[in-house]
Amino acid sequence: MSLPPEEGQLLSMLLKLMNAKKTIEIGVFTGYSLLATALALPKDGKIMAIDIDKSCYKIGLPFIQKAGVENKINFIESEAIPILDKIIQEEREEDSFDFAFVDADKLNYEEYHERLLKLVKVGGVIAYDNTLWFGTVAAPVDPSLPEMVIEIRNFLMNFNDLLAADSRIEISQVCIGDGLTICRHII
């Protein structure tokens, strides 16, 4: 699914308020959030974009090109965890990202979180999309829902609890789109 426009506007404003220059995005799909990020960054801003499927990104690429921001994007077609591990292992990128946006496979959010805390500098922000999961995380389990929806709901409930208890971050969960959790890295 694509990022709702109001969420893109919020992220864009946040990036500008932070004076972010270097970002990482996990899960690109057609690139709407990537475009919003690229437009919010200064001319010398850079985005490392990671997605397992470049074909969806290619759908949105003409809009990115028309906006004149393709030069800010380094698209990597891969699963994210091996790329993040490689970056961490090389140690040249640790604590160097201002902002990270995650809108990918929900079952790996915890794995992404631990790695991104090594890559996003103190004072930087990590934002996770879909953390309300159609509102299901705030309601009792509805057995009529598809099994996958229930599985991800349960996982996201645990993930939200993990974020709330993580002393390395301050969080704000925003009821925008399908839920956006903004985490400020403090330790």
PDB file of C-alpha atoms in Angstrom:
ATOM      1  CA  MET A   1       0.000   0.000   0.000  1.00  0.00           C
ATOM      2  CA  SER A   2       1.055   3.556  -0.619  1.00  0.00           C
ATOM      3  CA  LEU A   3       1.606   6.131   2.071  1.00  0.00           C
ATOM      4  CA  PRO A   4      -1.418   8.410   2.603  1.00  0.00           C
ATOM      5  CA  PRO A   5      -0.765  12.017   1.461  1.00  0.00           C
ATOM      6  CA  GLU A   6      -1.293  13.469   4.940  1.00  0.00           C
ATOM      7  CA  GLU A   7       1.350  11.122   6.333  1.00  0.00           C
ATOM      8  CA  GLY A   8       3.742  12.132   3.568  1.00  0.00           C
ATOM      9  CA  GLN A   9       3.158  15.785   4.451  1.00  0.00           C
ATOM     10  CA  LEU A  10       3.805  15.100   8.137  1.00  0.00           C
ATOM     11  CA  LEU A  11       7.058  13.264   7.384  1.00  0.00           C
ATOM     12  CA  SER A  12       8.123  16.044   5.019  1.00  0.00           C
ATOM     13  CA  MET A  13       7.539  18.681   7.699  1.00  0.00           C
ATOM     14  CA  LEU A  14       9.389  16.588  10.280  1.00  0.00           C
ATOM     15  CA  LEU A  15      12.393  16.184   7.972  1.00  0.00           C
ATOM     16  CA  LYS A  16      12.512  19.934   7.364  1.00  0.00           C
ATOM     17  CA  LEU A  17      12.225  20.730  11.085  1.00  0.00           C
ATOM     18  CA  MET A  18      15.102  18.335  11.764  1.00  0.00           C
ATOM     19  CA  ASN A  19      17.237  19.733   8.938  1.00  0.00           C
ATOM     20  CA  ALA A  20      17.739  16.103   7.923  1.00  0.00           C
ATOM     21  CA  LYS A  21      20.319  15.428   5.218  1.00  0.00           C
ATOM     22  CA  LYS A  22      20.916  11.688   5.322  1.00  0.00           C
ATOM     23  CA  THR A  23      18.060   9.203   5.531  1.00  0.00           C
ATOM     24  CA  ILE A  24      17.337   5.533   5.089  1.00  0.00           C
ATOM     25  CA  GLU A  25      14.063   4.019   3.933  1.00  0.00           C
ATOM     26  CA  ILE A  26      13.151   0.355   4.305  1.00  0.00           C
ATOM     27  CA  GLY A  27      10.243  -0.617   2.085  1.00  0.00           C
ATOM     28  CA  VAL A  28       9.743   1.649  -0.910  1.00  0.00           C
ATOM     29  CA  PHE A  29       6.838   0.191  -2.933  1.00  0.00           C
ATOM     30  CA  THR A  30       6.049   2.790  -5.653  1.00  0.00           C
ATOM     31  CA  GLY A  31       8.147   5.465  -3.975  1.00  0.00           C
ATOM     32  CA  TYR A  32       5.603   8.007  -2.715  1.00  0.00           C
ATOM     33  CA  SER A  33       7.231   8.305   0.716  1.00  0.00           C
ATOM     34  CA  LEU A  34      10.607   8.311  -1.010  1.00  0.00           C
ATOM     35  CA  LEU A  35       9.499  11.231  -3.195  1.00  0.00           C
ATOM     36  CA  ALA A  36       8.162  13.125  -0.168  1.00  0.00           C
ATOM     37  CA  THR A  37      11.470  12.564   1.616  1.00  0.00           C
ATOM     38  CA  ALA A  38      13.598  13.564  -1.374  1.00  0.00           C
ATOM     39  CA  LEU A  39      11.615  16.775  -1.854  1.00  0.00           C
ATOM     40  CA  ALA A  40      12.048  17.661   1.839  1.00  0.00           C
ATOM     41  CA  LEU A  41      15.810  17.153   1.879  1.00  0.00           C
ATOM     42  CA  PRO A  42      18.272  19.886   0.879  1.00  0.00           C
ATOM     43  CA  LYS A  43      20.057  19.694  -2.492  1.00  0.00           C
ATOM     44  CA  ASP A  44      22.911  17.683  -0.986  1.00  0.00           C
ATOM     45  CA  GLY A  45      20.569  15.326   0.888  1.00  0.00           C
ATOM     46  CA  LYS A  46      20.850  11.568   0.387  1.00  0.00           C
ATOM     47  CA  ILE A  47      18.462   8.645   0.819  1.00  0.00           C
ATOM     48  CA  MET A  48      19.428   4.997   0.982  1.00  0.00           C
ATOM     49  CA  ALA A  49      16.280   3.188  -0.177  1.00  0.00           C
ATOM     50  CA  ILE A  50      16.010  -0.573   0.311  1.00  0.00           C
ATOM     51  CA  ASP A  51      13.273  -2.787  -1.131  1.00  0.00           C
ATOM     52  CA  ILE A  52      13.121  -6.395  -2.276  1.00  0.00           C
ATOM     53  CA  ASP A  53      11.303  -5.519  -5.510  1.00  0.00           C
ATOM     54  CA  LYS A  54      12.484  -2.787  -7.856  1.00  0.00           C
ATOM     55  CA  SER A  55       9.540  -3.283 -10.245  1.00  0.00           C
ATOM     56  CA  CYS A  56       7.155  -1.340  -7.984  1.00  0.00           C
ATOM     57  CA  TYR A  57       9.734   1.422  -7.533  1.00  0.00           C
ATOM     58  CA  LYS A  58       9.985   1.724 -11.324  1.00  0.00           C
ATOM     59  CA  ILE A  59       6.262   2.612 -11.447  1.00  0.00           C
ATOM     60  CA  GLY A  60       6.887   5.746  -9.400  1.00  0.00           C
ATOM     61  CA  LEU A  61      10.330   6.516 -10.809  1.00  0.00           C
ATOM     62  CA  PRO A  62       9.041   8.833 -13.588  1.00  0.00           C
ATOM     63  CA  PHE A  63       7.498  11.085 -10.901  1.00  0.00           C
ATOM     64  CA  ILE A  64      10.755  11.110  -8.950  1.00  0.00           C
ATOM     65  CA  GLN A  65      12.631  12.000 -12.146  1.00  0.00           C
ATOM     66  CA  LYS A  66      10.127  14.715 -13.067  1.00  0.00           C
ATOM     67  CA  ALA A  67      10.579  16.229  -9.599  1.00  0.00           C
ATOM     68  CA  GLY A  68      14.333  16.334 -10.216  1.00  0.00           C
ATOM     69  CA  VAL A  69      15.309  14.406  -7.088  1.00  0.00           C
ATOM     70  CA  GLU A  70      16.500  11.052  -8.458  1.00  0.00           C
ATOM     71  CA  ASN A  71      20.108  12.072  -7.743  1.00  0.00           C
ATOM     72  CA  LYS A  72      19.353  12.025  -3.997  1.00  0.00           C
ATOM     73  CA  ILE A  73      18.308   8.357  -4.043  1.00  0.00           C
ATOM     74  CA  ASN A  74      20.490   5.268  -3.816  1.00  0.00           C
ATOM     75  CA  PHE A  75      18.032   2.416  -4.476  1.00  0.00           C
ATOM     76  CA  ILE A  76      19.172  -1.024  -3.327  1.00  0.00           C
ATOM     77  CA  GLU A  77      17.146  -4.038  -4.443  1.00  0.00           C
ATOM     78  CA  SER A  78      17.559  -6.471  -1.566  1.00  0.00           C
ATOM     79  CA  GLU A  79      16.160  -7.700   1.691  1.00  0.00           C
ATOM     80  CA  ALA A  80      16.960  -5.035   4.253  1.00  0.00           C
ATOM     81  CA  ILE A  81      18.529  -7.025   7.084  1.00  0.00           C
ATOM     82  CA  PRO A  82      21.628  -8.184   5.137  1.00  0.00           C
ATOM     83  CA  ILE A  83      22.187  -4.621   3.880  1.00  0.00           C
ATOM     84  CA  LEU A  84      21.805  -3.137   7.369  1.00  0.00           C
ATOM     85  CA  ASP A  85      24.154  -5.779   8.793  1.00  0.00           C
ATOM     86  CA  LYS A  86      26.742  -4.991   6.110  1.00  0.00           C
ATOM     87  CA  ILE A  87      26.537  -1.268   6.818  1.00  0.00           C
ATOM     88  CA  ILE A  88      26.918  -1.865  10.562  1.00  0.00           C
ATOM     89  CA  GLN A  89      29.822  -4.259  10.021  1.00  0.00           C
ATOM     90  CA  GLU A  90      31.660  -1.686   7.906  1.00  0.00           C
ATOM     91  CA  GLU A  91      31.267   0.803  10.797  1.00  0.00           C
ATOM     92  CA  ARG A  92      31.573   3.827   8.514  1.00  0.00           C
ATOM     93  CA  GLU A  93      27.842   4.555   8.617  1.00  0.00           C
ATOM     94  CA  GLU A  94      27.110   4.003  12.324  1.00  0.00           C
ATOM     95  CA  ASP A  95      25.410   6.987  13.947  1.00  0.00           C
ATOM     96  CA  SER A  96      25.371   8.822  10.616  1.00  0.00           C
ATOM     97  CA  PHE A  97      21.711   8.824   9.552  1.00  0.00           C
ATOM     98  CA  ASP A  98      19.387  11.634  10.603  1.00  0.00           C
ATOM     99  CA  PHE A  99      16.168   9.792   9.839  1.00  0.00           C
ATOM    100  CA  ALA A 100      14.862   6.325   9.018  1.00  0.00           C
ATOM    101  CA  PHE A 101      11.429   5.363   7.687  1.00  0.00           C
ATOM    102  CA  VAL A 102      10.213   1.767   7.849  1.00  0.00           C
ATOM    103  CA  ASP A 103       7.223   0.565   5.847  1.00  0.00           C
ATOM    104  CA  ALA A 104       8.158  -3.015   5.059  1.00  0.00           C
ATOM    105  CA  ASP A 105       7.496  -6.531   6.317  1.00  0.00           C
ATOM    106  CA  LYS A 106       6.003  -5.976   9.751  1.00  0.00           C
ATOM    107  CA  LEU A 107       7.344  -9.226  11.202  1.00  0.00           C
ATOM    108  CA  ASN A 108      10.895  -7.839  10.917  1.00  0.00           C
ATOM    109  CA  TYR A 109      10.204  -4.478  12.591  1.00  0.00           C
ATOM    110  CA  GLU A 110      12.015  -5.560  15.788  1.00  0.00           C
ATOM    111  CA  GLU A 111      15.059  -6.648  13.780  1.00  0.00           C
ATOM    112  CA  TYR A 112      15.060  -3.343  11.892  1.00  0.00           C
ATOM    113  CA  HIS A 113      14.700  -1.404  15.138  1.00  0.00           C
ATOM    114  CA  GLU A 114      17.839  -2.847  16.724  1.00  0.00           C
ATOM    115  CA  ARG A 115      19.892  -2.232  13.615  1.00  0.00           C
ATOM    116  CA  LEU A 116      18.546   1.253  12.966  1.00  0.00           C
ATOM    117  CA  LEU A 117      19.416   2.330  16.499  1.00  0.00           C
ATOM    118  CA  LYS A 118      23.045   1.690  15.539  1.00  0.00           C
ATOM    119  CA  LEU A 119      22.731   3.689  12.318  1.00  0.00           C
ATOM    120  CA  VAL A 120      20.544   6.652  13.319  1.00  0.00           C
ATOM    121  CA  LYS A 121      22.434   9.194  15.376  1.00  0.00           C
ATOM    122  CA  VAL A 122      21.319  10.346  18.808  1.00  0.00           C
ATOM    123  CA  GLY A 123      18.738  13.059  18.224  1.00  0.00           C
ATOM    124  CA  GLY A 124      17.682  11.398  14.983  1.00  0.00           C
ATOM    125  CA  VAL A 125      14.291   9.864  14.263  1.00  0.00           C
ATOM    126  CA  ILE A 126      13.034   6.430  13.255  1.00  0.00           C
ATOM    127  CA  ALA A 127       9.437   6.290  11.997  1.00  0.00           C
ATOM    128  CA  TYR A 128       7.459   3.050  11.669  1.00  0.00           C
ATOM    129  CA  ASP A 129       4.372   2.891   9.463  1.00  0.00           C
ATOM    130  CA  ASN A 130       1.218   0.807   9.991  1.00  0.00           C
ATOM    131  CA  THR A 131       1.616   0.476  13.758  1.00  0.00           C
ATOM    132  CA  LEU A 132      -2.144   0.621  14.357  1.00  0.00           C
ATOM    133  CA  TRP A 133      -2.830  -2.076  11.720  1.00  0.00           C
ATOM    134  CA  PHE A 134      -6.359  -1.132  10.637  1.00  0.00           C
ATOM    135  CA  GLY A 135      -7.159  -0.248  14.256  1.00  0.00           C
ATOM    136  CA  THR A 136      -6.905  -3.903  15.269  1.00  0.00           C
ATOM    137  CA  VAL A 137      -4.135  -3.303  17.834  1.00  0.00           C
ATOM    138  CA  ALA A 138      -6.586  -1.312  19.965  1.00  0.00           C
ATOM    139  CA  ALA A 139      -9.446  -3.812  19.825  1.00  0.00           C
ATOM    140  CA  PRO A 140     -10.063  -7.351  21.023  1.00  0.00           C
ATOM    141  CA  VAL A 141      -9.162 -10.059  18.530  1.00  0.00           C
ATOM    142  CA  ASP A 142     -11.831 -10.490  15.883  1.00  0.00           C
ATOM    143  CA  PRO A 143     -11.723 -14.185  14.932  1.00  0.00           C
ATOM    144  CA  SER A 144     -13.411 -13.412  11.612  1.00  0.00           C
ATOM    145  CA  LEU A 145     -10.317 -11.518  10.416  1.00  0.00           C
ATOM    146  CA  PRO A 146      -7.888 -13.323   8.117  1.00  0.00           C
ATOM    147  CA  GLU A 147      -5.209 -15.246  10.000  1.00  0.00           C
ATOM    148  CA  MET A 148      -2.428 -13.072   8.549  1.00  0.00           C
ATOM    149  CA  VAL A 149      -4.123  -9.879   9.805  1.00  0.00           C
ATOM    150  CA  ILE A 150      -4.411 -11.379  13.298  1.00  0.00           C
ATOM    151  CA  GLU A 151      -0.782 -12.555  13.241  1.00  0.00           C
ATOM    152  CA  ILE A 152       0.507  -9.118  12.250  1.00  0.00           C
ATOM    153  CA  ARG A 153      -1.874  -7.454  14.738  1.00  0.00           C
ATOM    154  CA  ASN A 154      -0.439  -9.542  17.576  1.00  0.00           C
ATOM    155  CA  PHE A 155       3.098  -8.860  16.446  1.00  0.00           C
ATOM    156  CA  LEU A 156       2.505  -5.109  16.195  1.00  0.00           C
ATOM    157  CA  MET A 157       0.918  -5.046  19.648  1.00  0.00           C
ATOM    158  CA  ASN A 158       4.112  -6.598  21.022  1.00  0.00           C
ATOM    159  CA  PHE A 159       6.248  -4.258  18.907  1.00  0.00           C
ATOM    160  CA  ASN A 160       4.362  -1.212  20.197  1.00  0.00           C
ATOM    161  CA  ASP A 161       4.937  -2.468  23.769  1.00  0.00           C
ATOM    162  CA  LEU A 162       8.636  -2.953  22.984  1.00  0.00           C
ATOM    163  CA  LEU A 163       8.929   0.617  21.699  1.00  0.00           C
ATOM    164  CA  ALA A 164       7.075   2.008  24.717  1.00  0.00           C
ATOM    165  CA  ALA A 165       9.506   0.229  27.069  1.00  0.00           C
ATOM    166  CA  ASP A 166      12.692   1.070  25.129  1.00  0.00           C
ATOM    167  CA  SER A 167      14.680   3.585  27.187  1.00  0.00           C
ATOM    168  CA  ARG A 168      16.835   4.458  24.156  1.00  0.00           C
ATOM    169  CA  ILE A 169      13.964   6.290  22.461  1.00  0.00           C
ATOM    170  CA  GLU A 170      11.079   8.678  23.056  1.00  0.00           C
ATOM    171  CA  ILE A 171       7.963   7.805  21.092  1.00  0.00           C
ATOM    172  CA  SER A 172       4.828   9.374  19.737  1.00  0.00           C
ATOM    173  CA  GLN A 173       2.202   7.198  18.098  1.00  0.00           C
ATOM    174  CA  VAL A 174       0.171   9.233  15.652  1.00  0.00           C
ATOM    175  CA  CYS A 175      -3.288   8.223  14.427  1.00  0.00           C
ATOM    176  CA  ILE A 176      -2.583   9.139  10.835  1.00  0.00           C
ATOM    177  CA  GLY A 177      -2.960   6.761   7.923  1.00  0.00           C
ATOM    178  CA  ASP A 178      -2.712   3.290   9.423  1.00  0.00           C
ATOM    179  CA  GLY A 179      -0.730   4.500  12.413  1.00  0.00           C
ATOM    180  CA  LEU A 180       2.716   6.065  12.481  1.00  0.00           C
ATOM    181  CA  THR A 181       5.090   5.681  15.407  1.00  0.00           C
ATOM    182  CA  ILE A 182       7.801   8.314  15.577  1.00  0.00           C
ATOM    183  CA  CYS A 183      10.819   7.413  17.718  1.00  0.00           C
ATOM    184  CA  ARG A 184      13.451   9.950  18.723  1.00  0.00           C
ATOM    185  CA  HIS A 185      16.793   8.292  19.455  1.00  0.00           C
ATOM    186  CA  ILE A 186      17.947   9.636  22.832  1.00  0.00           C
ATOM    187  CA  ILE A 187      20.672   7.204  23.991  1.00  0.00           C
TER     188      ILE A 187
END
